[in-house]
Amino acid sequence: DAGITQSPRHKVTETGTPVTLRCHQTENHRYMYWYRQDPGHGLRLIHYSYGVKDTDKGEVSDGYSVSRSKTEDFLLTLESATSSQTSVYFCAISFNPGHQKTEAFFGQGTRLTVV
Amino acid sequence: AQSVTQLDSHVSVSEGTPVLLRCNYSSSYSPSLFWYVQHPNKGLQLLLKYTSAATLVKGINGFEAEFKKSETSFHLTKPSAHMSDAAEYFCVVSDDSGTYKYIFGTGTRLKVLA
């Protein structure tokens, strides 16, 4: 298994509180991603990073911010959590997505519940 | 922009019968295509990937997929379903446009009946 660790694995938080999810990799891959998984929607891209301090928005970025200060860590922050952000969050890494044959490797997911 | 359409949200088959999960993609560039499987409350596992070396791709657990450029399709098949195949399957596209993204379909939940 690819060396990807997500923390925490489960979290319950109250509406309006800030939440930070962490993704840590030991593969030294350049590209990192945050997705959310909701029934009927598959996995939707929130933000991604193509290098240290280089990030860009995905299709569902509103209400989320990210930071990547070193290669191995990619943080996802919900500045003020809302119930609509209750979801399962997956981190992924890739060596080179623009090069064919290069797949993404996924962490085990973080189940976030906003009450 | 890339996109993926999985044509069936749910598929039910009897154990021992063939499986067909359908996927159509859109990409303005040379696509990379993948199928992932997710068993209940688990992470995502790569089943197979299209490498452009051959249009028929073999994956793990007896699954195959055929890339058809003229139909922009990448359907997943298995000759004989097993109970352990019950899971959710995702078709994913990436490309060499420089956007670095993996775009997921909405998933197909496969149910295998005894």
XYZ file of C-alpha atoms in Angstrom:
229
model
C 0.000 0.000 0.000
C 1.120 3.523 -0.772
C 2.325 5.388 2.289
C -0.593 7.727 2.845
C -1.955 8.520 6.279
C -5.028 10.597 6.907
C -5.784 12.039 10.311
C -8.097 12.020 12.062
C -10.006 9.030 10.682
C -13.228 10.121 12.319
C -14.354 13.487 13.619
C -17.555 14.996 14.901
C -17.622 18.761 15.101
C -20.129 21.514 15.659
C -21.408 23.915 13.047
C -19.284 27.027 12.826
C -16.081 25.529 14.204
C -12.868 25.313 12.197
C -11.622 21.863 11.246
C -8.313 20.756 9.750
C -7.730 17.390 8.136
C -4.217 16.185 7.506
C -2.802 14.030 4.756
C 0.737 12.744 5.169
C 2.659 10.783 2.518
C 5.968 8.991 2.589
C 6.232 8.461 -1.191
C 7.683 11.870 -2.103
C 5.023 12.279 -4.795
C 4.619 15.763 -6.187
C 0.852 15.785 -6.643
C -1.672 15.613 -3.813
C -5.446 15.852 -3.832
C -8.421 16.225 -1.536
C -11.732 14.701 -2.569
C -15.058 14.377 -0.847
C -17.334 11.400 -1.345
C -21.094 11.708 -1.121
C -23.773 9.223 -2.194
C -24.739 9.697 -5.817
C -21.860 12.038 -6.542
C -18.834 9.774 -6.596
C -15.665 11.542 -5.562
C -15.472 15.253 -6.230
C -12.237 17.189 -6.255
C -11.959 19.928 -3.625
C -8.394 21.184 -4.056
C -5.155 19.801 -5.352
C -1.467 20.593 -5.162
C 1.195 20.261 -7.823
C 4.102 21.166 -5.581
C 5.070 22.822 -2.324
C 3.015 26.007 -1.971
C 1.377 25.338 -5.374
C -2.315 24.629 -5.077
C -5.434 25.056 -7.168
C -9.168 24.715 -6.812
C -11.236 21.745 -7.795
C -14.923 21.600 -8.607
C -16.245 21.949 -5.037
C -13.776 24.294 -3.343
C -16.173 26.772 -1.702
C -15.797 26.703 2.090
C -12.450 24.916 1.966
C -8.837 26.033 1.965
C -5.608 24.054 1.710
C -1.962 24.447 2.476
C 1.155 22.566 1.528
C 4.309 23.805 3.226
C 6.292 20.627 2.624
C 6.127 17.782 0.157
C 4.773 15.209 2.557
C 1.863 17.125 4.093
C -1.332 18.494 2.566
C -3.806 20.113 4.925
C -7.484 20.703 4.267
C -9.226 23.329 6.391
C -12.890 24.006 6.804
C -12.861 27.559 8.122
C -16.381 27.375 9.553
C -17.903 23.944 9.241
C -21.459 23.553 7.955
C -23.735 20.525 7.889
C -23.345 20.330 4.107
C -19.688 19.497 4.670
C -20.580 16.259 6.422
C -18.876 13.748 4.163
C -16.079 11.261 3.763
C -12.855 12.957 2.720
C -10.142 11.178 0.769
C -6.597 12.259 0.172
C -4.779 11.010 -2.912
C -1.259 11.242 -4.274
C 0.234 10.790 -7.706
C 3.708 10.684 -9.191
C 2.792 12.344 -12.487
C -0.861 12.546 -13.539
C -0.036 14.023 -16.915
C 1.931 10.952 -17.871
C -0.042 7.916 -18.938
C 0.107 4.854 -16.705
C 0.265 6.984 -13.578
C -2.611 6.296 -11.262
C -3.608 8.021 -8.046
C -3.196 6.284 -4.700
C -5.749 6.926 -2.005
C -5.722 7.168 1.753
C -8.255 5.358 3.909
C -10.536 8.352 4.293
C -11.743 10.636 7.069
C -15.381 10.538 8.078
C -16.433 14.031 9.149
C -19.785 14.751 10.751
C -20.880 18.332 11.344
C -23.700 18.619 13.873
C -12.468 19.681 -19.893
C -12.466 16.058 -18.928
C -15.614 14.282 -17.815
C -16.826 10.777 -17.119
C -20.303 9.306 -17.323
C -21.131 6.009 -15.692
C -24.323 4.935 -17.341
C -25.743 2.787 -14.537
C -25.875 3.756 -10.877
C -26.823 0.199 -9.836
C -26.250 -3.160 -11.511
C -27.467 -6.525 -10.200
C -26.197 -9.846 -11.507
C -26.436 -13.427 -10.365
C -23.324 -15.173 -9.151
C -21.564 -16.867 -12.064
C -23.045 -14.580 -14.737
C -21.159 -11.875 -16.676
C -20.663 -8.353 -15.392
C -20.798 -5.227 -17.549
C -20.270 -1.779 -16.043
C -20.437 1.021 -18.573
C -18.313 4.163 -18.751
C -18.091 6.939 -21.326
C -15.498 9.662 -21.148
C -14.794 13.042 -22.652
C -11.347 14.500 -23.092
C -9.822 16.868 -25.584
C -6.442 15.311 -25.046
C -4.983 11.849 -24.889
C -6.805 10.288 -21.940
C -5.633 8.001 -19.206
C -8.473 5.853 -17.942
C -8.819 3.889 -14.743
C -11.287 1.711 -12.897
C -11.258 1.719 -9.110
C -13.231 -0.464 -6.720
C -14.446 0.442 -3.251
C -15.741 -2.226 -0.917
C -18.076 -1.106 1.871
C -16.391 1.234 4.348
C -13.052 0.770 2.642
C -10.673 2.876 0.600
C -10.221 2.818 -3.168
C -8.266 0.128 -4.937
C -7.059 0.301 -8.522
C -8.575 -2.457 -10.679
C -6.934 -1.589 -13.975
C -5.649 1.254 -16.115
C -5.490 2.062 -19.806
C -1.872 2.513 -20.828
C -2.379 3.037 -24.591
C -0.284 -0.049 -25.293
C -3.347 -2.211 -25.887
C -7.025 -1.462 -26.130
C -8.010 -4.494 -24.045
C -6.752 -4.057 -20.529
C -6.598 -6.827 -17.958
C -6.853 -6.064 -14.289
C -7.023 -7.810 -10.977
C -9.630 -10.378 -9.939
C -10.524 -11.296 -13.529
C -11.751 -7.872 -14.614
C -11.079 -6.445 -18.054
C -11.864 -3.192 -19.829
C -11.788 -2.266 -23.496
C -10.835 1.192 -24.690
C -12.860 2.240 -27.742
C -11.803 5.644 -28.970
C -14.500 5.872 -31.637
C -17.170 5.340 -28.974
C -15.299 7.212 -26.201
C -16.013 4.256 -23.957
C -14.108 2.215 -21.399
C -16.517 -0.456 -20.201
C -15.567 -2.873 -17.424
C -16.360 -6.572 -17.772
C -15.909 -9.841 -15.951
C -16.965 -13.216 -17.365
C -18.310 -14.646 -14.123
C -19.369 -12.657 -11.061
C -18.384 -13.722 -7.571
C -20.060 -12.692 -4.353
C -16.900 -10.862 -3.343
C -17.281 -8.547 -6.369
C -20.152 -6.723 -4.673
C -18.819 -3.184 -4.280
C -18.913 0.257 -5.831
C -16.926 0.836 -9.005
C -15.605 4.136 -10.263
C -14.430 5.069 -13.737
C -11.787 7.809 -13.687
C -10.201 9.943 -16.385
C -7.024 11.928 -16.432
C -5.230 13.430 -19.412
C -2.079 15.164 -20.557
C -3.607 18.635 -20.794
C -1.530 19.815 -17.862
C -4.428 20.146 -15.424
C -3.150 17.298 -13.222
C -6.649 16.214 -12.230
C -8.363 12.861 -11.839
C -12.067 13.163 -12.607
C -14.430 10.541 -11.223
C -17.685 9.190 -12.490
C -20.565 8.996 -10.043
C -20.048 5.292 -9.463
C -21.863 2.031 -10.136
C -22.923 -0.139 -7.241
C -22.668 -3.800 -8.164
C -24.897 -6.268 -6.367
C -24.252 -9.990 -6.757
C -27.164 -12.302 -6.076
C -26.659 -15.827 -4.804
